Coordinates of C-alpha atoms and ligand atoms in Angstrom, one line a residue:
M1 CA 2.4 -60.1 -100.4
N2 CA 1.6 -57.0 -101.1
A3 CA -1.5 -57.7 -103.3
S4 CA -5.4 -56.9 -103.1
Y5 CA -8.3 -58.5 -104.8
I6 CA -6.2 -61.4 -105.7
K7 CA -7.7 -64.9 -106.7
N8 CA -5.7 -68.1 -106.4
C9 CA -2.3 -67.4 -107.3
Y10 CA 0.5 -68.3 -106.5
F11 CA 4.1 -66.9 -106.1
T12 CA 2.5 -63.3 -107.5
R13 CA 3.2 -59.8 -105.3
G14 CA 2.8 -56.0 -106.0
A15 CA -1.2 -57.0 -108.1
A16 CA -4.1 -56.5 -107.2
H17 CA -7.5 -58.0 -109.1
A18 CA -5.2 -61.0 -110.1
E19 CA -6.7 -64.1 -111.4
D20 CA -4.7 -67.3 -112.3
C21 CA -1.6 -65.9 -111.7
A22 CA 2.0 -67.7 -110.6
Y23 CA 5.3 -66.0 -110.1
V24 CA 3.5 -62.8 -111.9
I25 CA 5.5 -59.3 -109.7
W26 CA 3.5 -55.6 -110.3
D27 CA 0.5 -56.9 -112.3
E28 CA -3.6 -55.0 -111.6
A29 CA -6.3 -57.4 -113.4
S30 CA -4.2 -60.2 -115.3
K31 CA -5.1 -63.8 -115.8
Q32 CA -3.6 -66.2 -116.3
C33 CA -0.2 -65.2 -116.6
M34 CA 3.1 -66.1 -115.3
D35 CA 6.5 -64.7 -115.5
S36 CA 5.9 -61.8 -115.9
H37 CA 6.2 -58.5 -114.7
M38 CA 4.2 -55.6 -114.2
T39 CA 1.3 -56.4 -117.3
D40 CA -1.9 -54.9 -116.9
H41 CA -5.5 -56.6 -118.1
C42 CA -3.6 -59.0 -120.2
E43 CA -4.5 -62.7 -120.0
L44 CA -2.0 -66.3 -120.9
G45 CA 0.7 -64.4 -120.9
Y46 CA 4.7 -65.5 -120.2
G47 CA 7.5 -63.8 -120.0
N48 CA 6.0 -60.1 -120.8
V49 CA 7.3 -57.0 -119.5
N50 CA 5.2 -53.9 -119.4
T51 CA 2.2 -55.2 -121.3
I52 CA -0.8 -54.1 -121.2
R53 CA -4.3 -55.1 -122.5
C54 CA -2.3 -58.4 -124.4
Y55 CA -4.2 -61.8 -124.6
K56 CA -1.4 -64.4 -125.2
A57 CA 1.8 -62.3 -125.5
I58 CA 5.1 -64.1 -124.9
S59 CA 7.8 -62.5 -123.9
S60 CA 7.1 -59.3 -125.3
V61 CA 8.4 -55.8 -123.8
N62 CA 6.0 -52.4 -123.6
C63 CA 3.0 -53.8 -125.5
E64 CA -0.5 -53.3 -126.0
D65 CA -3.8 -54.6 -126.7
C66 CA -1.5 -57.4 -128.6
Q67 CA -2.9 -60.8 -129.3
D68 CA -0.1 -64.0 -130.0
V69 CA 2.8 -61.8 -130.2
I70 CA 6.0 -63.5 -129.4
F71 CA 9.3 -62.1 -128.5
S72 CA 7.8 -58.5 -130.3
K73 CA 8.8 -54.6 -128.6
D74 CA 7.4 -51.5 -128.3
C75 CA 4.0 -53.0 -130.9
V76 CA 0.3 -51.6 -130.3
S77 CA -2.4 -53.2 -131.6
C78 CA -0.9 -55.6 -133.0
S79 CA -1.4 -59.2 -133.7
N80 CA 0.5 -62.4 -134.5
C81 CA 3.6 -61.0 -134.8
F82 CA 6.8 -62.4 -134.3
G83 CA 9.9 -60.4 -133.3
C84 CA 8.3 -57.7 -134.5
V85 CA 9.6 -54.1 -132.8
G86 CA 7.5 -50.4 -132.9
L87 CA 4.4 -51.5 -135.3
R88 CA 0.8 -50.8 -135.2
G89 CA -1.9 -52.3 -136.4
K90 CA -0.2 -55.3 -137.8
S91 CA -0.7 -58.8 -138.5
Y92 CA 1.2 -61.7 -139.3
H93 CA 5.0 -60.4 -139.3
I94 CA 8.7 -61.9 -138.4
F95 CA 11.3 -60.2 -137.5
N96 CA 8.7 -56.7 -139.1
A97 CA 8.6 -58.3 -142.8
P98 CA 4.9 -59.0 -144.1
Y99 CA 4.0 -62.4 -144.7
S100 CA 0.0 -64.2 -145.7
K101 CA -1.1 -66.1 -142.5
E102 CA -0.4 -69.2 -144.4
E103 CA 3.0 -68.2 -144.7
Y104 CA 3.2 -67.5 -140.9
V105 CA 1.9 -70.9 -139.6
R106 CA 4.4 -71.8 -141.7
K107 CA 7.1 -70.8 -140.9
L108 CA 6.2 -70.8 -136.9
E109 CA 6.5 -74.8 -136.7
E110 CA 10.0 -74.6 -138.6
M111 CA 11.0 -72.0 -135.7
D112 CA 9.7 -75.2 -133.4
L113 CA 9.2 -73.3 -130.5
G114 CA 8.6 -76.1 -128.3
S115 CA 11.8 -76.5 -128.5
W116 CA 13.8 -75.2 -125.8
R117 CA 17.5 -74.8 -127.8
S118 CA 15.2 -73.4 -130.8
M119 CA 13.6 -70.6 -128.3
E120 CA 16.9 -69.1 -126.5
D121 CA 18.4 -68.9 -129.9
L122 CA 14.9 -66.7 -131.3
E123 CA 15.2 -64.7 -128.7
H124 CA 18.7 -63.5 -129.0
R125 CA 18.3 -62.6 -131.9
S126 CA 15.0 -60.9 -131.8
H127 CA 16.9 -58.9 -128.8
E128 CA 19.9 -58.1 -131.4
F129 CA 16.8 -57.1 -133.7
W130 CA 14.7 -54.6 -131.4
L131 CA 18.4 -52.5 -131.1
K132 CA 18.2 -51.9 -134.0
F133 CA 14.9 -49.4 -133.5
P134 CA 14.5 -46.6 -132.0
V135 CA 13.0 -46.0 -128.5
K136 CA 10.7 -43.8 -127.4
F137 CA 12.4 -41.5 -124.5
M138 CA 9.6 -43.0 -121.8
Q139 CA 6.6 -45.4 -121.8
G140 CA 3.5 -43.9 -121.3
L141 CA 0.2 -43.6 -122.3
Q142 CA -3.1 -40.6 -122.3
N143 CA -0.6 -38.1 -120.4
A144 CA -0.3 -34.5 -119.7
G145 CA 2.9 -32.2 -118.8
V146 CA 4.2 -35.7 -116.6
S147 CA 7.4 -36.7 -116.5
G148 CA 9.1 -40.0 -115.2
D149 CA 8.6 -43.1 -116.8
Y150 CA 5.2 -46.1 -117.1
I151 CA 3.0 -43.0 -116.8
Y152 CA -0.6 -44.1 -117.7
N153 CA -3.6 -41.8 -117.3
S154 CA -1.9 -38.7 -115.9
K155 CA -2.0 -35.0 -115.3
N156 CA 1.0 -32.6 -113.6
A157 CA 2.3 -36.0 -111.8
K158 CA 6.4 -35.5 -112.1
T159 CA 9.0 -37.6 -111.6
C160 CA 6.6 -40.5 -111.2
Y161 CA 7.8 -44.4 -112.0
R162 CA 4.6 -46.5 -112.5
V163 CA 2.2 -45.1 -112.3
R164 CA -1.9 -44.5 -113.2
E165 CA -4.4 -42.4 -113.0
T166 CA -2.3 -39.8 -111.3
E167 CA -2.3 -36.5 -110.4
D168 CA -0.3 -33.1 -109.5
S169 CA 2.0 -35.1 -107.7
K170 CA 5.2 -35.7 -107.1
Y171 CA 8.7 -38.3 -106.8
C172 CA 5.2 -41.3 -106.7
M173 CA 5.9 -45.1 -107.4
N174 CA 4.4 -48.2 -107.6
L175 CA 0.7 -47.0 -107.9
L176 CA -1.0 -49.6 -110.1
N177 CA -4.5 -48.1 -110.0
G178 CA -6.0 -44.4 -109.3
P179 CA -7.4 -41.7 -108.6
V180 CA -4.7 -40.2 -107.4
K181 CA -4.3 -36.5 -106.0
D182 CA -2.0 -34.1 -104.8
C183 CA 0.4 -36.6 -103.6
Y184 CA 4.1 -36.6 -102.8
D185 CA 6.6 -39.0 -101.4
Y186 CA 4.4 -41.5 -101.5
A187 CA 4.6 -45.5 -102.7
N188 CA 2.5 -48.5 -103.4
W189 CA -0.3 -48.4 -104.3
G190 CA -3.7 -45.6 -105.2
G191 CA -6.5 -46.8 -105.6
G192 CA -7.7 -43.7 -104.4
S193 CA -5.8 -41.8 -102.1
E194 CA -5.1 -37.9 -101.5
L195 CA -3.1 -35.8 -99.9
L196 CA -0.6 -38.1 -98.9
Y197 CA 3.5 -37.8 -97.8
E198 CA 6.2 -39.6 -96.9
A199 CA 3.5 -42.7 -97.4
L200 CA 4.2 -46.6 -97.9
V201 CA 1.8 -49.5 -98.7
C202 CA -0.8 -46.5 -98.0
G203 CA -4.6 -47.2 -100.2
D204 CA -8.0 -48.0 -101.4
N205 CA -9.4 -45.0 -100.5
T206 CA -7.0 -42.9 -98.5
Y207 CA -6.8 -39.5 -97.0
N208 CA -3.8 -37.0 -95.6
I209 CA -1.6 -39.8 -94.8
K210 CA 2.0 -38.9 -93.8
F211 CA 5.3 -40.6 -92.5
S212 CA 3.2 -44.1 -92.4
W213 CA 3.2 -47.2 -93.8
N214 CA 0.5 -49.7 -94.3
C215 CA -2.2 -47.4 -93.5
Y216 CA -5.1 -48.4 -95.4
G217 CA -8.8 -49.3 -96.7
G218 CA -10.2 -45.8 -95.7
A219 CA -7.6 -44.7 -93.4
K220 CA -8.0 -40.9 -92.8
N221 CA -5.3 -38.1 -91.1
I222 CA -2.4 -40.2 -89.9
Q223 CA 0.7 -39.5 -88.5
Y224 CA 3.6 -42.1 -87.4
S225 CA 1.3 -45.1 -87.5
I226 CA 1.6 -48.4 -89.2
Y227 CA -0.4 -51.1 -90.1
C228 CA -3.7 -48.9 -89.3
H229 CA -6.5 -49.6 -91.6
G230 CA -9.3 -47.5 -91.5
A231 CA -8.4 -45.1 -89.1
A232 CA -8.5 -42.1 -88.5
D233 CA -7.4 -39.2 -86.4
I234 CA -4.5 -41.3 -85.2
F235 CA -0.5 -40.0 -84.6
G236 CA 2.3 -42.5 -83.6
C237 CA -0.3 -46.1 -83.0
V238 CA 0.1 -49.5 -83.9
S239 CA -2.7 -51.9 -85.5
V240 CA -5.5 -49.0 -83.9
K241 CA -8.0 -49.8 -86.6
K242 CA -11.8 -47.7 -85.3
T243 CA -10.6 -45.5 -82.2
P244 CA -9.9 -42.5 -83.5
Y245 CA -7.8 -39.4 -81.6
C246 CA -5.2 -41.6 -80.3
I247 CA -1.7 -41.3 -79.5
L248 CA 0.4 -44.2 -78.6
N249 CA -2.3 -46.6 -78.8
K250 CA -4.0 -44.9 -76.6
Q251 CA -7.3 -43.1 -76.3
Y252 CA -7.5 -39.4 -76.0
S253 CA -10.9 -37.1 -76.7
K254 CA -10.7 -34.9 -79.6
E255 CA -9.5 -31.7 -76.9
E256 CA -7.1 -33.3 -76.4
Y257 CA -5.8 -35.3 -78.8
E258 CA -5.6 -31.7 -80.6
V259 CA -3.7 -29.8 -77.6
L260 CA -1.2 -33.2 -76.9
V261 CA -0.6 -33.3 -81.1
P262 CA 1.5 -30.2 -82.0
K263 CA 3.4 -30.4 -77.9
L264 CA 4.7 -33.5 -79.4
I265 CA 5.7 -32.8 -83.2
E266 CA 7.5 -29.5 -80.4
H267 CA 8.9 -32.7 -78.5
M268 CA 9.7 -34.8 -82.2
N269 CA 12.3 -30.8 -82.8
A270 CA 13.5 -30.3 -79.5
M271 CA 15.0 -33.9 -78.9
P272 CA 14.8 -36.1 -82.7
Y273 CA 16.1 -39.7 -83.4
V274 CA 19.6 -39.9 -83.9
D275 CA 20.8 -43.4 -85.7
K276 CA 23.6 -44.6 -86.1
K277 CA 25.2 -42.8 -88.2
G278 CA 24.2 -39.6 -86.2
R279 CA 21.4 -39.3 -89.3
I280 CA 18.4 -36.7 -87.1
Y281 CA 14.6 -37.4 -87.3
K282 CA 12.9 -34.8 -86.5
Y283 CA 9.0 -34.3 -87.1
G284 CA 8.8 -34.1 -90.8
E285 CA 10.9 -37.4 -92.0
F286 CA 10.0 -40.9 -92.7
F287 CA 10.8 -44.1 -89.8
P288 CA 14.8 -44.0 -90.5
G289 CA 16.1 -46.8 -92.9
E290 CA 17.7 -48.5 -89.7
L291 CA 14.0 -49.7 -88.4
S292 CA 13.3 -51.7 -91.5
P293 CA 12.3 -55.1 -90.6
F294 CA 13.3 -55.7 -93.7
P295 CA 16.7 -56.3 -95.3
Y296 CA 17.4 -53.9 -97.9
N297 CA 18.6 -57.0 -100.1
I298 CA 15.9 -59.1 -100.5
S299 CA 13.2 -55.8 -100.6
E300 CA 12.4 -54.2 -103.7
A301 CA 14.6 -51.4 -103.2
H302 CA 17.1 -53.5 -104.1
E303 CA 15.4 -54.0 -107.3
L304 CA 14.9 -50.2 -108.3
F305 CA 18.1 -49.0 -106.3
P306 CA 21.1 -52.1 -106.1
K307 CA 23.5 -51.6 -104.3
T308 CA 26.5 -53.7 -102.9
K309 CA 26.6 -55.2 -99.1
D310 CA 29.7 -52.3 -98.4
E311 CA 27.1 -49.5 -99.9
T312 CA 24.3 -51.3 -97.8
L313 CA 25.7 -51.4 -94.0
K314 CA 27.7 -48.3 -94.7
D315 CA 24.0 -46.1 -95.7
G316 CA 22.5 -47.8 -92.5
Y317 CA 20.0 -50.8 -94.3
I318 CA 20.0 -54.8 -93.1
W319 CA 22.0 -56.8 -95.4
K320 CA 21.2 -60.3 -95.8
N321 CA 23.9 -62.8 -96.3
E322 CA 23.0 -65.4 -99.1
E323 CA 21.4 -68.2 -96.7
E324 CA 22.6 -71.5 -98.3
R325 CA 19.4 -73.4 -98.8
G326 CA 21.3 -76.7 -99.9
Y327 CA 18.6 -78.4 -102.1
A328 CA 19.1 -81.6 -103.1
S329 CA 18.7 -81.1 -106.9
T330 CA 17.4 -84.8 -108.9
L331 CA 17.9 -82.9 -112.3
A332 CA 20.2 -81.1 -114.2
P333 CA 18.4 -78.5 -116.4
E334 CA 20.6 -79.6 -119.0
E335 CA 18.8 -83.0 -118.6
L336 CA 15.9 -81.6 -119.3
P337 CA 13.5 -82.3 -121.7
D338 CA 14.6 -80.1 -124.8
H339 CA 11.3 -80.5 -126.1
I340 CA 8.0 -79.8 -124.5
K341 CA 6.5 -82.3 -126.4
D342 CA 8.9 -84.5 -124.4
V343 CA 7.9 -83.3 -120.6
D344 CA 5.2 -86.1 -119.0
E345 CA 4.1 -85.3 -115.9
G346 CA 6.9 -87.0 -114.1
I347 CA 8.5 -83.4 -114.3
L348 CA 6.4 -82.6 -111.0
R349 CA 8.8 -84.9 -108.4
E350 CA 12.1 -83.6 -109.8
V351 CA 14.3 -80.9 -107.7
I352 CA 15.8 -79.1 -110.8
A353 CA 19.1 -77.2 -110.1
C354 CA 19.1 -74.4 -111.5
A355 CA 21.3 -73.1 -114.5
H356 CA 22.6 -70.6 -113.2
K357 CA 23.9 -71.1 -109.3
G358 CA 26.2 -69.0 -108.1
C359 CA 24.5 -65.3 -109.5
D360 CA 23.5 -62.6 -107.1
E361 CA 19.9 -62.9 -108.6
E362 CA 18.4 -64.6 -104.9
C363 CA 18.8 -67.6 -106.4
T364 CA 17.8 -70.8 -104.8
G365 CA 19.4 -72.9 -106.6
A366 CA 17.4 -75.1 -107.4
F367 CA 13.6 -75.8 -108.4
R368 CA 10.0 -77.0 -108.9
I369 CA 8.0 -77.0 -111.6
I370 CA 4.6 -76.5 -110.5
K371 CA 1.3 -78.5 -112.0
R372 CA -0.3 -75.2 -113.3
E373 CA 2.7 -74.5 -115.1
L374 CA 3.1 -77.6 -116.9
E375 CA 0.1 -77.4 -118.4
F376 CA 0.4 -73.7 -118.9
L377 CA 2.8 -74.8 -121.5
K378 CA 1.9 -77.3 -122.5
R379 CA -1.1 -76.0 -124.1
L380 CA 1.2 -73.0 -125.1
G381 CA 3.4 -75.5 -125.8
L382 CA 6.5 -73.6 -125.0
P383 CA 10.0 -75.2 -122.9
L384 CA 10.1 -75.8 -119.8
P385 CA 11.8 -73.0 -118.0
R386 CA 16.5 -73.4 -116.8
L387 CA 16.3 -70.8 -114.3
C388 CA 14.6 -71.1 -110.8
P389 CA 11.8 -68.5 -110.8
N390 CA 13.7 -65.6 -108.8
C391 CA 16.3 -65.9 -111.4
R392 CA 13.8 -65.9 -114.0
H393 CA 12.2 -62.5 -113.2
Y394 CA 16.0 -61.0 -113.0
Q395 CA 16.6 -61.3 -116.6
R396 CA 12.5 -59.6 -117.2
L397 CA 13.8 -57.2 -114.8
Q398 CA 16.8 -56.7 -118.0
W399 CA 14.1 -55.3 -119.9
R400 CA 12.9 -52.4 -117.7
N401 CA 14.3 -48.9 -117.0
L402 CA 14.3 -47.9 -113.6
P403 CA 13.9 -44.7 -111.6
R404 CA 16.2 -42.5 -112.6
F405 CA 15.8 -39.9 -115.3
Y406 CA 19.1 -38.8 -116.8
P407 CA 18.9 -35.1 -119.2
R408 CA 19.8 -36.2 -122.9
Q409 CA 18.5 -34.5 -126.3
C410 CA 16.7 -36.6 -129.2
M411 CA 19.2 -38.8 -130.9
C412 CA 17.3 -38.3 -134.3
D413 CA 19.6 -36.8 -136.5
Y414 CA 19.1 -38.9 -140.1
Q415 CA 22.1 -41.3 -139.5
V416 CA 21.6 -43.1 -135.7
H417 CA 18.8 -44.8 -137.8
N418 CA 17.0 -45.1 -141.5
N419 CA 14.3 -42.5 -140.8
T420 CA 11.1 -43.8 -142.9
I421 CA 9.3 -39.5 -143.6
K422 CA 11.0 -36.6 -143.2
H423 CA 10.0 -35.0 -139.5
S424 CA 9.0 -32.0 -139.9
H425 CA 10.9 -30.5 -137.3
H426 CA 13.7 -31.1 -137.9
E427 CA 14.3 -31.7 -141.7
N428 CA 17.9 -31.8 -141.9
G429 CA 20.7 -32.3 -138.7
R430 CA 19.8 -33.4 -135.5
C431 CA 16.4 -32.9 -133.3
P432 CA 16.9 -30.0 -131.0
N433 CA 14.1 -31.7 -128.4
E434 CA 15.1 -32.3 -125.0
F435 CA 13.6 -34.8 -122.2
E436 CA 14.5 -36.4 -118.9
T437 CA 14.9 -40.1 -120.0
S438 CA 15.4 -43.3 -118.4
Y439 CA 17.9 -44.5 -120.4
A440 CA 21.3 -43.8 -118.5
P441 CA 23.3 -42.1 -122.1
D442 CA 25.9 -44.9 -122.0
R443 CA 22.5 -47.3 -122.7
P444 CA 22.6 -49.1 -126.6
E445 CA 19.5 -47.9 -127.5
I446 CA 18.2 -45.3 -129.9
V447 CA 16.1 -42.9 -127.8
Y448 CA 14.2 -40.7 -129.9
C449 CA 11.7 -37.7 -128.6
E450 CA 7.4 -38.2 -128.6
Q451 CA 8.1 -36.6 -132.1
C452 CA 10.4 -38.5 -134.1
Y453 CA 9.3 -41.5 -132.8
Q454 CA 5.5 -41.1 -133.6
A455 CA 7.3 -40.1 -137.0
E456 CA 8.7 -43.4 -137.7
V457 CA 6.0 -45.2 -135.8
A458 CA 2.3 -44.4 -137.1
Ligands
ZN501 ZN1 18.3 -68.9 -109.8
ZN502 ZN1 20.2 -66.0 -111.7
ZN503 ZN1 13.6 -36.2 -132.5
ZN504 ZN1 13.0 -37.0 -135.7

């Protein structure tokens, strides 16, 4: 689903160039990763959120170029770190304290990471520890003049979210790879896109696409069309591929096309579509939400802009009621072996009840352990999960911020956090820097500006 150039992946969406992954959502070119969200060129990762070029990262968040890190956050170029936060180029640290290699190995053995109960406790302790340290107001790297969150290698990209290699663009999101240039109101997925406006699921060398969905692979000069891969010069078409100058799937001469399109636009403005809520859609609007074939609450929109059932229906979207799947489980989660060493292949035949049941996280009620998952967990020495894949995904979502931005002032004042050094731009009192951040004002994190953050982590 929503994936391109992927190989041997299972339940993986929003991915490109991924290999041998399972339960991975939003990935670029990772291998053998499981249960992760927003990963980029990672290998053998498990339970991560927003990790880049990491090898054997486990349950870690916002880490780059790290190896063998567990329950770590905001670390760069670290290896063999456990429960660490905001470290740069460190090895053999536990809760930010240094250890010798031998001590580190011994400590980790004592922690007994193969036990579910130990891992639960360690996860809880790590998350509490993380909160004591400042966070940077946005996630990003190698940018110039950008605003938003999760922005990488971009220039003049404003109010963007989860984009890479994006230039001179605004209101773009979910652009897995670039280059993307001169785009506006564009979501999913990049890979060489220019002049896209109100476009969804378009990418792979696309040019000048407006108000369209699912047009990719060299598509250009397209308006109000869907599923037109590699098409050019079309208006209001469905599944047209190589025939140019089509309107409503009928081909015209170039001259006719150029006369007809302005007439159509005029007509769209004179007799616009009016939806059930009385909203008017003239030329220049994307397709009305009420025509979407996807229920709001099972689409990614719900993960990014959560709405209640009432709000969804009021806004004119479809809501899908939770279906009673009625899976008969053969094993309760508390009956699972606590330790991975006590698990054998027999587990593959069990239907395990999800420990959540009754949450609103698209819980499937019961789940199976798949073969590659068991092999993977055995290899990494990690316990079996107690939640179904959907619930696991929702737990991870808590560690990525939503695409909503709040103007805030840097919280650095030498009191909210015991700074390690004096910050040259404010030697006393509160830092005057302001920014837009996805950390809402009521969040518990200590939010720092770039300058203050870098002064503390360097
Ligand atoms: Zn569940
Ligand atoms: Zn749940
Ligand atoms: Zn500051
Ligand atoms: Zn400061």
